Amino acid sequence: MPNLGSDANLNVNTKVKLMEERLQQALDLTQPCRLCPRECDVNRLDGELGTCKTGIEPVYSSANLHFGEEPPISGFNGSGTIFMTGCNLNCMFCQNYPISQLRHGNPITVEVLAALMLDLQGRGAHNINFVTPTHQAYAIYRALILAFKKGLDVPIVYNCGGYESLEMLKLWDGIIDVYMPDAKYGRDEEAGKLSNIDEYSVHNRKALKEMQRQVGVLQLADSGIAQRGLLIRHLVLPGELSGSDEVFRFIAEEISVDTYISLMSQYFPAYNAVTHKLLQRPVSREEYRTAVKTMKGFGLSNGWIQSDKK
Ligand code: SF4
């Protein structure tokens, strides 16, 4: 029997109560900011900015129905995807760099963020999918309380880079339905050089374990839409820079062989990747095939691989 996570299928009223009780703890994590493992020594409530250069109020880049996510996330009506501006990582190859690194976006209030969620639900979204939520967790927390009070009841997807604070993740217990984190690197040396972060794999592994504890293996409704669970994304980088073997070993041995994995082949040289000798080309068919083979070799067969690179 696969692990289905903690018993946290809570009704909306219970979620709101829990979140209101935890709100002060979420605020405390911003002063000084410990919303991610960088633990910048800045008080965001006083307007000080850390590495993510983001204040205390929400900033977003777009809110739309998205049909390009994994099948149980996009479904047939689309995923209610809200791209949060900025990022707590500084990946030199970021595929999304205008939003994450150049911070193209609009400051809004938590009331507007709540209204965006309700609008997406009204347009038929299967879920509300926060892309890069980590550094804006406190703003999202406040907005979600408002949205729940006004009738938001679709699953909440936390779609993150996987460099997470365990303290903040615990405040999401019972609130987030689907965790969709990256497992970007199997080795910290590459993470430091390419994303300017310390001990990515240490923090990533702790985060994945906590997510698995909270929500367990991905569960789909009869319609095929994700209701709850963990879905891990791994982008294969050229020259084995993503350390795929170590990522798969960890998932198989310490999370579960039942874990759903989205193994992504779409890497292209973006942002500052052209300055790196291995990152300035796409992933080869052979490299992707090797990653697929390694993943299967660890007994990991749930999830999605990309057919054009099979
Ligand atoms: S969320 Fe931003 S300010 Fe806070 S610790 Fe992370 S990078 Fe620093």
PDB file of C-alpha atoms and ligand atoms in Angstrom:
ATOM      1  CA  MET A   1       0.000   0.000   0.000  1.00  0.00           C
ATOM      2  CA  PRO A   2       1.635   3.321  -1.042  1.00  0.00           C
ATOM      3  CA  ASN A   3       2.053   6.073   1.519  1.00  0.00           C
ATOM      4  CA  LEU A   4      -0.886   8.463   1.107  1.00  0.00           C
ATOM      5  CA  GLY A   5       0.483  11.123   3.464  1.00  0.00           C
ATOM      6  CA  SER A   6      -0.941  12.495   6.684  1.00  0.00           C
ATOM      7  CA  ASP A   7      -4.675  12.535   7.238  1.00  0.00           C
ATOM      8  CA  ALA A   8      -5.276  16.101   6.166  1.00  0.00           C
ATOM      9  CA  ASN A   9      -8.297  16.177   3.899  1.00  0.00           C
ATOM     10  CA  LEU A  10      -9.568  19.198   5.781  1.00  0.00           C
ATOM     11  CA  ASN A  11     -12.646  21.229   5.002  1.00  0.00           C
ATOM     12  CA  VAL A  12     -12.211  24.873   4.092  1.00  0.00           C
ATOM     13  CA  ASN A  13     -13.296  26.192   7.491  1.00  0.00           C
ATOM     14  CA  THR A  14     -10.704  24.059   9.238  1.00  0.00           C
ATOM     15  CA  LYS A  15      -8.055  25.229   6.773  1.00  0.00           C
ATOM     16  CA  VAL A  16      -8.880  28.872   7.457  1.00  0.00           C
ATOM     17  CA  LYS A  17      -8.768  28.288  11.216  1.00  0.00           C
ATOM     18  CA  LEU A  18      -5.407  26.547  10.953  1.00  0.00           C
ATOM     19  CA  MET A  19      -3.972  29.263   8.737  1.00  0.00           C
ATOM     20  CA  GLU A  20      -5.161  32.058  11.003  1.00  0.00           C
ATOM     21  CA  GLU A  21      -3.540  30.297  13.955  1.00  0.00           C
ATOM     22  CA  ARG A  22      -0.277  29.909  12.024  1.00  0.00           C
ATOM     23  CA  LEU A  23      -0.231  33.351  10.398  1.00  0.00           C
ATOM     24  CA  GLN A  24       1.988  34.933  13.055  1.00  0.00           C
ATOM     25  CA  GLN A  25       4.539  32.137  12.595  1.00  0.00           C
ATOM     26  CA  ALA A  26       4.547  32.806   8.852  1.00  0.00           C
ATOM     27  CA  LEU A  27       5.110  36.506   9.507  1.00  0.00           C
ATOM     28  CA  ASP A  28       7.908  35.710  11.955  1.00  0.00           C
ATOM     29  CA  LEU A  29       9.664  33.815   9.172  1.00  0.00           C
ATOM     30  CA  THR A  30      10.011  37.086   7.234  1.00  0.00           C
ATOM     31  CA  GLN A  31      11.761  39.058  10.007  1.00  0.00           C
ATOM     32  CA  PRO A  32      14.577  38.195   9.608  1.00  0.00           C
ATOM     33  CA  CYS A  33      13.647  36.313   6.488  1.00  0.00           C
ATOM     34  CA  ARG A  34      13.874  32.535   6.708  1.00  0.00           C
ATOM     35  CA  LEU A  35      11.307  31.764   4.027  1.00  0.00           C
ATOM     36  CA  CYS A  36      14.008  29.800   2.226  1.00  0.00           C
ATOM     37  CA  PRO A  37      17.327  28.213   3.240  1.00  0.00           C
ATOM     38  CA  ARG A  38      19.313  31.298   2.214  1.00  0.00           C
ATOM     39  CA  GLU A  39      18.188  32.793   5.532  1.00  0.00           C
ATOM     40  CA  CYS A  40      18.986  36.342   4.459  1.00  0.00           C
ATOM     41  CA  ASP A  41      19.494  38.624   7.419  1.00  0.00           C
ATOM     42  CA  VAL A  42      16.795  41.100   6.306  1.00  0.00           C
ATOM     43  CA  ASN A  43      13.533  42.260   7.808  1.00  0.00           C
ATOM     44  CA  ARG A  44      11.116  42.206   4.896  1.00  0.00           C
ATOM     45  CA  LEU A  45       8.343  43.824   6.917  1.00  0.00           C
ATOM     46  CA  ASP A  46      10.583  46.916   7.173  1.00  0.00           C
ATOM     47  CA  GLY A  47      11.186  46.927   3.440  1.00  0.00           C
ATOM     48  CA  GLU A  48      14.613  45.306   3.501  1.00  0.00           C
ATOM     49  CA  LEU A  49      15.334  43.063   0.524  1.00  0.00           C
ATOM     50  CA  GLY A  50      17.248  39.798   0.470  1.00  0.00           C
ATOM     51  CA  THR A  51      18.660  37.808  -2.436  1.00  0.00           C
ATOM     52  CA  CYS A  52      15.205  37.379  -4.000  1.00  0.00           C
ATOM     53  CA  LYS A  53      14.770  41.190  -3.974  1.00  0.00           C
ATOM     54  CA  THR A  54      11.096  40.830  -3.109  1.00  0.00           C
ATOM     55  CA  GLY A  55       9.106  42.766  -0.532  1.00  0.00           C
ATOM     56  CA  ILE A  56       6.317  41.598   1.726  1.00  0.00           C
ATOM     57  CA  GLU A  57       3.366  42.249  -0.627  1.00  0.00           C
ATOM     58  CA  PRO A  58       2.624  40.003  -3.620  1.00  0.00           C
ATOM     59  CA  VAL A  59       4.125  40.560  -7.056  1.00  0.00           C
ATOM     60  CA  TYR A  60       2.865  38.438  -9.938  1.00  0.00           C
ATOM     61  CA  SER A  61       3.533  38.129 -13.633  1.00  0.00           C
ATOM     62  CA  SER A  62       0.479  36.336 -14.996  1.00  0.00           C
ATOM     63  CA  ALA A  63      -2.643  34.429 -13.990  1.00  0.00           C
ATOM     64  CA  ASN A  64      -4.107  32.189 -16.676  1.00  0.00           C
ATOM     65  CA  LEU A  65      -5.505  28.787 -17.482  1.00  0.00           C
ATOM     66  CA  HIS A  66      -2.442  26.768 -18.462  1.00  0.00           C
ATOM     67  CA  PHE A  67      -2.656  23.694 -20.670  1.00  0.00           C
ATOM     68  CA  GLY A  68       1.033  22.804 -20.815  1.00  0.00           C
ATOM     69  CA  GLU A  69       1.533  21.314 -17.351  1.00  0.00           C
ATOM     70  CA  GLU A  70       1.584  17.561 -16.698  1.00  0.00           C
ATOM     71  CA  PRO A  71      -1.734  15.877 -17.708  1.00  0.00           C
ATOM     72  CA  PRO A  72      -3.225  15.534 -14.174  1.00  0.00           C
ATOM     73  CA  ILE A  73      -2.446  19.184 -13.456  1.00  0.00           C
ATOM     74  CA  SER A  74      -3.699  20.782 -16.695  1.00  0.00           C
ATOM     75  CA  GLY A  75      -6.504  18.265 -17.239  1.00  0.00           C
ATOM     76  CA  PHE A  76      -9.015  19.360 -19.869  1.00  0.00           C
ATOM     77  CA  ASN A  77     -10.026  22.753 -18.436  1.00  0.00           C
ATOM     78  CA  GLY A  78      -6.517  23.967 -17.636  1.00  0.00           C
ATOM     79  CA  SER A  79      -4.546  24.658 -14.495  1.00  0.00           C
ATOM     80  CA  GLY A  80      -5.182  28.011 -12.800  1.00  0.00           C
ATOM     81  CA  THR A  81      -1.567  29.053 -12.968  1.00  0.00           C
ATOM     82  CA  ILE A  82      -0.302  32.127 -11.152  1.00  0.00           C
ATOM     83  CA  PHE A  83       3.303  32.995 -11.942  1.00  0.00           C
ATOM     84  CA  MET A  84       4.810  34.788  -8.971  1.00  0.00           C
ATOM     85  CA  THR A  85       7.534  37.285  -9.875  1.00  0.00           C
ATOM     86  CA  GLY A  86      11.146  36.748  -8.764  1.00  0.00           C
ATOM     87  CA  CYS A  87      12.770  33.646  -7.316  1.00  0.00           C
ATOM     88  CA  ASN A  88      14.897  32.515  -4.391  1.00  0.00           C
ATOM     89  CA  LEU A  89      17.259  30.773  -6.831  1.00  0.00           C
ATOM     90  CA  ASN A  90      19.605  32.385  -9.343  1.00  0.00           C
ATOM     91  CA  CYS A  91      19.907  29.689 -12.012  1.00  0.00           C
ATOM     92  CA  MET A  92      22.158  30.901 -14.794  1.00  0.00           C
ATOM     93  CA  PHE A  93      20.138  28.827 -17.284  1.00  0.00           C
ATOM     94  CA  CYS A  94      16.663  29.739 -15.996  1.00  0.00           C
ATOM     95  CA  GLN A  95      14.116  28.795 -18.649  1.00  0.00           C
ATOM     96  CA  ASN A  96      11.787  31.408 -17.197  1.00  0.00           C
ATOM     97  CA  TYR A  97      14.304  34.189 -16.575  1.00  0.00           C
ATOM     98  CA  PRO A  98      12.248  37.284 -17.605  1.00  0.00           C
ATOM     99  CA  ILE A  99       9.909  36.514 -14.686  1.00  0.00           C
ATOM    100  CA  SER A 100      12.310  34.935 -12.192  1.00  0.00           C
ATOM    101  CA  GLN A 101      15.537  36.899 -12.684  1.00  0.00           C
ATOM    102  CA  LEU A 102      14.541  40.110 -14.495  1.00  0.00           C
ATOM    103  CA  ARG A 103      11.429  40.235 -12.276  1.00  0.00           C
ATOM    104  CA  HIS A 104       8.959  41.354 -14.905  1.00  0.00           C
ATOM    105  CA  GLY A 105       5.685  41.608 -13.042  1.00  0.00           C
ATOM    106  CA  ASN A 106       3.161  43.725 -11.193  1.00  0.00           C
ATOM    107  CA  PRO A 107       2.849  44.508  -7.497  1.00  0.00           C
ATOM    108  CA  ILE A 108      -0.641  43.756  -6.210  1.00  0.00           C
ATOM    109  CA  THR A 109      -2.434  43.418  -2.886  1.00  0.00           C
ATOM    110  CA  VAL A 110      -3.364  40.170  -1.194  1.00  0.00           C
ATOM    111  CA  GLU A 111      -7.005  41.035  -1.920  1.00  0.00           C
ATOM    112  CA  VAL A 112      -6.252  41.164  -5.659  1.00  0.00           C
ATOM    113  CA  LEU A 113      -4.294  37.902  -5.457  1.00  0.00           C
ATOM    114  CA  ALA A 114      -7.307  36.265  -3.781  1.00  0.00           C
ATOM    115  CA  ALA A 115      -9.580  37.658  -6.525  1.00  0.00           C
ATOM    116  CA  LEU A 116      -7.273  36.215  -9.215  1.00  0.00           C
ATOM    117  CA  MET A 117      -7.628  32.765  -7.651  1.00  0.00           C
ATOM    118  CA  LEU A 118     -11.418  33.020  -7.513  1.00  0.00           C
ATOM    119  CA  ASP A 119     -11.543  34.240 -11.101  1.00  0.00           C
ATOM    120  CA  LEU A 120      -9.490  31.236 -12.277  1.00  0.00           C
ATOM    121  CA  GLN A 121     -11.751  28.887 -10.317  1.00  0.00           C
ATOM    122  CA  GLY A 122     -14.762  30.579 -11.942  1.00  0.00           C
ATOM    123  CA  ARG A 123     -13.216  29.961 -15.370  1.00  0.00           C
ATOM    124  CA  GLY A 124     -13.111  26.222 -14.661  1.00  0.00           C
ATOM    125  CA  ALA A 125      -9.523  25.759 -13.456  1.00  0.00           C
ATOM    126  CA  HIS A 126      -8.899  22.325 -11.979  1.00  0.00           C
ATOM    127  CA  ASN A 127      -6.581  23.829  -9.396  1.00  0.00           C
ATOM    128  CA  ILE A 128      -4.719  26.960  -8.352  1.00  0.00           C
ATOM    129  CA  ASN A 129      -1.089  26.450  -9.298  1.00  0.00           C
ATOM    130  CA  PHE A 130       1.407  28.840  -7.698  1.00  0.00           C
ATOM    131  CA  VAL A 131       4.595  28.910  -9.756  1.00  0.00           C
ATOM    132  CA  THR A 132       7.674  29.926  -7.732  1.00  0.00           C
ATOM    133  CA  PRO A 133       5.811  30.596  -4.477  1.00  0.00           C
ATOM    134  CA  THR A 134       8.657  30.069  -1.985  1.00  0.00           C
ATOM    135  CA  HIS A 135       9.888  33.637  -1.540  1.00  0.00           C
ATOM    136  CA  GLN A 136       6.309  34.996  -1.503  1.00  0.00           C
ATOM    137  CA  ALA A 137       4.894  32.384   0.858  1.00  0.00           C
ATOM    138  CA  TYR A 138       3.708  34.906   3.438  1.00  0.00           C
ATOM    139  CA  ALA A 139       1.780  36.962   0.869  1.00  0.00           C
ATOM    140  CA  ILE A 140       0.245  33.826  -0.640  1.00  0.00           C
ATOM    141  CA  TYR A 141      -0.706  32.612   2.828  1.00  0.00           C
ATOM    142  CA  ARG A 142      -2.660  35.798   3.529  1.00  0.00           C
ATOM    143  CA  ALA A 143      -4.304  35.762   0.112  1.00  0.00           C
ATOM    144  CA  LEU A 144      -5.335  32.126   0.428  1.00  0.00           C
ATOM    145  CA  ILE A 145      -7.109  32.800   3.719  1.00  0.00           C
ATOM    146  CA  LEU A 146      -9.190  35.464   1.961  1.00  0.00           C
ATOM    147  CA  ALA A 147      -9.866  33.248  -1.059  1.00  0.00           C
ATOM    148  CA  PHE A 148     -10.919  30.270   1.069  1.00  0.00           C
ATOM    149  CA  LYS A 149     -13.332  32.508   2.959  1.00  0.00           C
ATOM    150  CA  LYS A 150     -14.860  33.547  -0.349  1.00  0.00           C
ATOM    151  CA  GLY A 151     -15.374  30.010  -1.631  1.00  0.00           C
ATOM    152  CA  LEU A 152     -12.114  28.787  -3.146  1.00  0.00           C
ATOM    153  CA  ASP A 153     -12.266  25.007  -3.033  1.00  0.00           C
ATOM    154  CA  VAL A 154     -10.125  23.581  -5.843  1.00  0.00           C
ATOM    155  CA  PRO A 155      -6.823  21.843  -4.988  1.00  0.00           C
ATOM    156  CA  ILE A 156      -3.840  24.110  -4.309  1.00  0.00           C
ATOM    157  CA  VAL A 157      -0.621  23.240  -6.171  1.00  0.00           C
ATOM    158  CA  TYR A 158       2.745  24.397  -4.819  1.00  0.00           C
ATOM    159  CA  ASN A 159       5.011  24.449  -7.886  1.00  0.00           C
ATOM    160  CA  CYS A 160       8.480  25.311  -6.598  1.00  0.00           C
ATOM    161  CA  GLY A 161      12.221  25.078  -7.182  1.00  0.00           C
ATOM    162  CA  GLY A 162      12.657  22.713  -4.262  1.00  0.00           C
ATOM    163  CA  TYR A 163      14.965  24.938  -2.185  1.00  0.00           C
ATOM    164  CA  GLU A 164      12.565  25.222   0.724  1.00  0.00           C
ATOM    165  CA  SER A 165      12.460  26.110   4.387  1.00  0.00           C
ATOM    166  CA  LEU A 166      11.273  23.211   6.497  1.00  0.00           C
ATOM    167  CA  GLU A 167       9.704  25.647   8.967  1.00  0.00           C
ATOM    168  CA  MET A 168       7.565  27.267   6.264  1.00  0.00           C
ATOM    169  CA  LEU A 169       6.644  23.933   4.699  1.00  0.00           C
ATOM    170  CA  LYS A 170       5.249  22.801   8.053  1.00  0.00           C
ATOM    171  CA  LEU A 171       2.911  25.802   8.014  1.00  0.00           C
ATOM    172  CA  TRP A 172       1.529  24.521   4.702  1.00  0.00           C
ATOM    173  CA  ASP A 173       0.621  21.120   6.181  1.00  0.00           C
ATOM    174  CA  GLY A 174      -3.066  20.442   5.506  1.00  0.00           C
ATOM    175  CA  ILE A 175      -3.333  23.448   3.158  1.00  0.00           C
ATOM    176  CA  ILE A 176      -1.350  22.429   0.069  1.00  0.00           C
ATOM    177  CA  ASP A 177      -2.918  19.553  -1.826  1.00  0.00           C
ATOM    178  CA  VAL A 178      -0.318  18.896  -4.511  1.00  0.00           C
ATOM    179  CA  TYR A 179       3.385  19.578  -4.156  1.00  0.00           C
ATOM    180  CA  MET A 180       5.181  19.877  -7.496  1.00  0.00           C
ATOM    181  CA  PRO A 181       8.810  20.637  -6.546  1.00  0.00           C
ATOM    182  CA  ASP A 182      11.897  20.450  -8.690  1.00  0.00           C
ATOM    183  CA  ALA A 183      14.723  18.141  -7.773  1.00  0.00           C
ATOM    184  CA  LYS A 184      17.214  20.168  -9.790  1.00  0.00           C
ATOM    185  CA  TYR A 185      20.538  18.744  -8.716  1.00  0.00           C
ATOM    186  CA  GLY A 186      21.894  15.543  -7.280  1.00  0.00           C
ATOM    187  CA  ARG A 187      25.191  17.205  -6.336  1.00  0.00           C
ATOM    188  CA  ASP A 188      25.748  20.435  -4.428  1.00  0.00           C
ATOM    189  CA  GLU A 189      28.858  21.452  -6.328  1.00  0.00           C
ATOM    190  CA  GLU A 190      26.857  22.069  -9.509  1.00  0.00           C
ATOM    191  CA  ALA A 191      24.046  23.742  -7.573  1.00  0.00           C
ATOM    192  CA  GLY A 192      26.513  26.218  -6.120  1.00  0.00           C
ATOM    193  CA  LYS A 193      28.081  27.045  -9.459  1.00  0.00           C
ATOM    194  CA  LEU A 194      24.948  27.145 -11.604  1.00  0.00           C
ATOM    195  CA  SER A 195      22.269  28.420  -9.206  1.00  0.00           C
ATOM    196  CA  ASN A 196      24.309  30.286  -6.598  1.00  0.00           C
ATOM    197  CA  ILE A 197      22.978  28.229  -3.703  1.00  0.00           C
ATOM    198  CA  ASP A 198      24.534  26.278  -0.839  1.00  0.00           C
ATOM    199  CA  GLU A 199      23.621  22.691  -0.042  1.00  0.00           C
ATOM    200  CA  TYR A 200      20.762  22.439  -2.526  1.00  0.00           C
ATOM    201  CA  SER A 201      20.524  18.680  -2.283  1.00  0.00           C
ATOM    202  CA  VAL A 202      20.559  18.741   1.538  1.00  0.00           C
ATOM    203  CA  HIS A 203      17.625  21.163   1.705  1.00  0.00           C
ATOM    204  CA  ASN A 204      15.867  19.682  -1.314  1.00  0.00           C
ATOM    205  CA  ARG A 205      15.910  16.207   0.177  1.00  0.00           C
ATOM    206  CA  LYS A 206      14.569  17.402   3.517  1.00  0.00           C
ATOM    207  CA  ALA A 207      11.817  19.291   1.682  1.00  0.00           C
ATOM    208  CA  LEU A 208      10.838  16.314  -0.474  1.00  0.00           C
ATOM    209  CA  LYS A 209      10.591  14.115   2.594  1.00  0.00           C
ATOM    210  CA  GLU A 210       8.383  16.637   4.365  1.00  0.00           C
ATOM    211  CA  MET A 211       6.167  17.016   1.292  1.00  0.00           C
ATOM    212  CA  GLN A 212       5.838  13.243   1.046  1.00  0.00           C
ATOM    213  CA  ARG A 213       4.940  13.081   4.738  1.00  0.00           C
ATOM    214  CA  GLN A 214       2.205  15.671   4.221  1.00  0.00           C
ATOM    215  CA  VAL A 215       0.576  14.530   1.001  1.00  0.00           C
ATOM    216  CA  GLY A 216       2.032  11.136   0.033  1.00  0.00           C
ATOM    217  CA  VAL A 217       1.919   9.547  -3.388  1.00  0.00           C
ATOM    218  CA  LEU A 218       0.012  11.404  -6.105  1.00  0.00           C
ATOM    219  CA  GLN A 219      -3.685  10.524  -6.122  1.00  0.00           C
ATOM    220  CA  LEU A 220      -5.822  11.070  -9.194  1.00  0.00           C
ATOM    221  CA  ALA A 221      -9.601  11.344  -9.436  1.00  0.00           C
ATOM    222  CA  ASP A 222     -11.460   9.064 -11.851  1.00  0.00           C
ATOM    223  CA  SER A 223     -11.212  11.933 -14.332  1.00  0.00           C
ATOM    224  CA  GLY A 224      -7.401  11.710 -14.139  1.00  0.00           C
ATOM    225  CA  ILE A 225      -7.060  15.072 -12.375  1.00  0.00           C
ATOM    226  CA  ALA A 226      -4.607  15.315  -9.460  1.00  0.00           C
ATOM    227  CA  GLN A 227      -6.323  15.651  -6.091  1.00  0.00           C
ATOM    228  CA  ARG A 228      -3.434  15.349  -3.696  1.00  0.00           C
ATOM    229  CA  GLY A 229       0.144  14.149  -3.539  1.00  0.00           C
ATOM    230  CA  LEU A 230       3.726  14.679  -4.628  1.00  0.00           C
ATOM    231  CA  LEU A 231       4.894  15.092  -8.222  1.00  0.00           C
ATOM    232  CA  ILE A 232       8.640  15.704  -8.611  1.00  0.00           C
ATOM    233  CA  ARG A 233      10.086  17.438 -11.659  1.00  0.00           C
ATOM    234  CA  HIS A 234      13.611  16.838 -12.877  1.00  0.00           C
ATOM    235  CA  LEU A 235      15.054  18.792 -15.795  1.00  0.00           C
ATOM    236  CA  VAL A 236      17.887  16.917 -17.461  1.00  0.00           C
ATOM    237  CA  LEU A 237      20.834  19.252 -18.052  1.00  0.00           C
ATOM    238  CA  PRO A 238      23.577  18.757 -20.655  1.00  0.00           C
ATOM    239  CA  GLY A 239      26.763  17.026 -19.531  1.00  0.00           C
ATOM    240  CA  GLU A 240      25.023  15.311 -16.571  1.00  0.00           C
ATOM    241  CA  LEU A 241      25.121  18.583 -14.638  1.00  0.00           C
ATOM    242  CA  SER A 242      21.782  17.746 -13.008  1.00  0.00           C
ATOM    243  CA  GLY A 243      23.226  14.643 -11.285  1.00  0.00           C
ATOM    244  CA  SER A 244      20.189  12.603 -12.322  1.00  0.00           C
ATOM    245  CA  ASP A 245      21.534   9.323 -10.946  1.00  0.00           C
ATOM    246  CA  GLU A 246      21.788  10.760  -7.422  1.00  0.00           C
ATOM    247  CA  VAL A 247      18.346  12.349  -7.668  1.00  0.00           C
ATOM    248  CA  PHE A 248      16.717   9.053  -8.689  1.00  0.00           C
ATOM    249  CA  ARG A 249      18.648   7.072  -6.081  1.00  0.00           C
ATOM    250  CA  PHE A 250      17.365   9.358  -3.333  1.00  0.00           C
ATOM    251  CA  ILE A 251      13.756   9.270  -4.547  1.00  0.00           C
ATOM    252  CA  ALA A 252      13.736   5.487  -4.905  1.00  0.00           C
ATOM    253  CA  GLU A 253      15.491   4.759  -1.613  1.00  0.00           C
ATOM    254  CA  GLU A 254      14.172   7.499   0.656  1.00  0.00           C
ATOM    255  CA  ILE A 255      10.861   8.735  -0.771  1.00  0.00           C
ATOM    256  CA  SER A 256       9.121   5.905  -2.623  1.00  0.00           C
ATOM    257  CA  VAL A 257       9.423   3.955  -5.858  1.00  0.00           C
ATOM    258  CA  ASP A 258       5.762   4.871  -6.379  1.00  0.00           C
ATOM    259  CA  THR A 259       6.659   8.570  -6.679  1.00  0.00           C
ATOM    260  CA  TYR A 260       5.421  10.313  -9.808  1.00  0.00           C
ATOM    261  CA  ILE A 261       8.279  11.968 -11.683  1.00  0.00           C
ATOM    262  CA  SER A 262       8.129  14.346 -14.610  1.00  0.00           C
ATOM    263  CA  LEU A 263      11.420  13.876 -16.441  1.00  0.00           C
ATOM    264  CA  MET A 264      11.874  16.950 -18.595  1.00  0.00           C
ATOM    265  CA  SER A 265      13.926  17.140 -21.777  1.00  0.00           C
ATOM    266  CA  GLN A 266      13.118  20.674 -22.911  1.00  0.00           C
ATOM    267  CA  TYR A 267      16.267  22.377 -21.644  1.00  0.00           C
ATOM    268  CA  PHE A 268      17.475  25.102 -23.976  1.00  0.00           C
ATOM    269  CA  PRO A 269      20.304  27.601 -23.383  1.00  0.00           C
ATOM    270  CA  ALA A 270      18.616  30.660 -21.878  1.00  0.00           C
ATOM    271  CA  TYR A 271      19.663  33.671 -19.816  1.00  0.00           C
ATOM    272  CA  ASN A 272      23.396  33.318 -18.970  1.00  0.00           C
ATOM    273  CA  ALA A 273      23.728  29.707 -20.101  1.00  0.00           C
ATOM    274  CA  VAL A 274      25.631  30.722 -23.222  1.00  0.00           C
ATOM    275  CA  THR A 275      28.609  31.626 -21.028  1.00  0.00           C
ATOM    276  CA  HIS A 276      28.954  28.034 -19.752  1.00  0.00           C
ATOM    277  CA  LYS A 277      30.736  25.507 -21.920  1.00  0.00           C
ATOM    278  CA  LEU A 278      28.304  22.639 -21.215  1.00  0.00           C
ATOM    279  CA  LEU A 279      25.085  24.632 -20.931  1.00  0.00           C
ATOM    280  CA  GLN A 280      25.267  26.340 -24.294  1.00  0.00           C
ATOM    281  CA  ARG A 281      23.608  23.443 -26.122  1.00  0.00           C
ATOM    282  CA  PRO A 282      20.336  21.495 -25.718  1.00  0.00           C
ATOM    283  CA  VAL A 283      20.250  18.085 -24.041  1.00  0.00           C
ATOM    284  CA  SER A 284      21.079  15.382 -26.551  1.00  0.00           C
ATOM    285  CA  ARG A 285      18.740  12.520 -27.316  1.00  0.00           C
ATOM    286  CA  GLU A 286      21.351  10.159 -25.895  1.00  0.00           C
ATOM    287  CA  GLU A 287      21.623  12.094 -22.628  1.00  0.00           C
ATOM    288  CA  TYR A 288      17.876  12.056 -22.175  1.00  0.00           C
ATOM    289  CA  ARG A 289      17.652   8.357 -23.005  1.00  0.00           C
ATOM    290  CA  THR A 290      20.337   7.645 -20.425  1.00  0.00           C
ATOM    291  CA  ALA A 291      18.353   9.571 -17.795  1.00  0.00           C
ATOM    292  CA  VAL A 292      15.194   7.594 -18.642  1.00  0.00           C
ATOM    293  CA  LYS A 293      17.113   4.334 -18.391  1.00  0.00           C
ATOM    294  CA  THR A 294      18.662   5.312 -15.058  1.00  0.00           C
ATOM    295  CA  MET A 295      15.285   6.323 -13.656  1.00  0.00           C
ATOM    296  CA  LYS A 296      13.738   3.021 -14.685  1.00  0.00           C
ATOM    297  CA  GLY A 297      16.778   1.178 -13.335  1.00  0.00           C
ATOM    298  CA  PHE A 298      15.874   2.489  -9.881  1.00  0.00           C
ATOM    299  CA  GLY A 299      12.355   1.092 -10.293  1.00  0.00           C
ATOM    300  CA  LEU A 300      10.768   4.510 -10.832  1.00  0.00           C
ATOM    301  CA  SER A 301       8.058   4.044 -13.434  1.00  0.00           C
ATOM    302  CA  ASN A 302       5.248   6.411 -12.423  1.00  0.00           C
ATOM    303  CA  GLY A 303       5.077   9.747 -14.207  1.00  0.00           C
ATOM    304  CA  TRP A 304       5.941  11.231 -17.548  1.00  0.00           C
ATOM    305  CA  ILE A 305       8.797  11.140 -20.003  1.00  0.00           C
ATOM    306  CA  GLN A 306       8.913  13.227 -23.138  1.00  0.00           C
ATOM    307  CA  SER A 307       8.335  11.244 -26.300  1.00  0.00           C
ATOM    308  CA  ASP A 308      10.346  13.359 -28.745  1.00  0.00           C
ATOM    309  CA  LYS A 309      13.552  12.451 -26.891  1.00  0.00           C
ATOM    310  CA  LYS A 310      12.761   8.780 -26.143  1.00  0.00           C
TER     311      LYS A 310
HETATM  312  S1  SF4 B   1      12.947  34.264   0.598  1.00  0.00           S
HETATM  313 FE1  SF4 B   1      14.300  35.861  -0.261  1.00  0.00          FE
HETATM  314  S2  SF4 B   1      14.839  37.205   1.446  1.00  0.00           S
HETATM  315 FE2  SF4 B   1      13.963  35.323   2.304  1.00  0.00          FE
HETATM  316  S3  SF4 B   1      15.704  34.018   2.772  1.00  0.00           S
HETATM  317 FE3  SF4 B   1      15.014  33.452   0.716  1.00  0.00          FE
HETATM  318  S4  SF4 B   1      16.173  34.734  -0.737  1.00  0.00           S
HETATM  319 FE4  SF4 B   1      16.411  35.622   1.329  1.00  0.00          FE
END
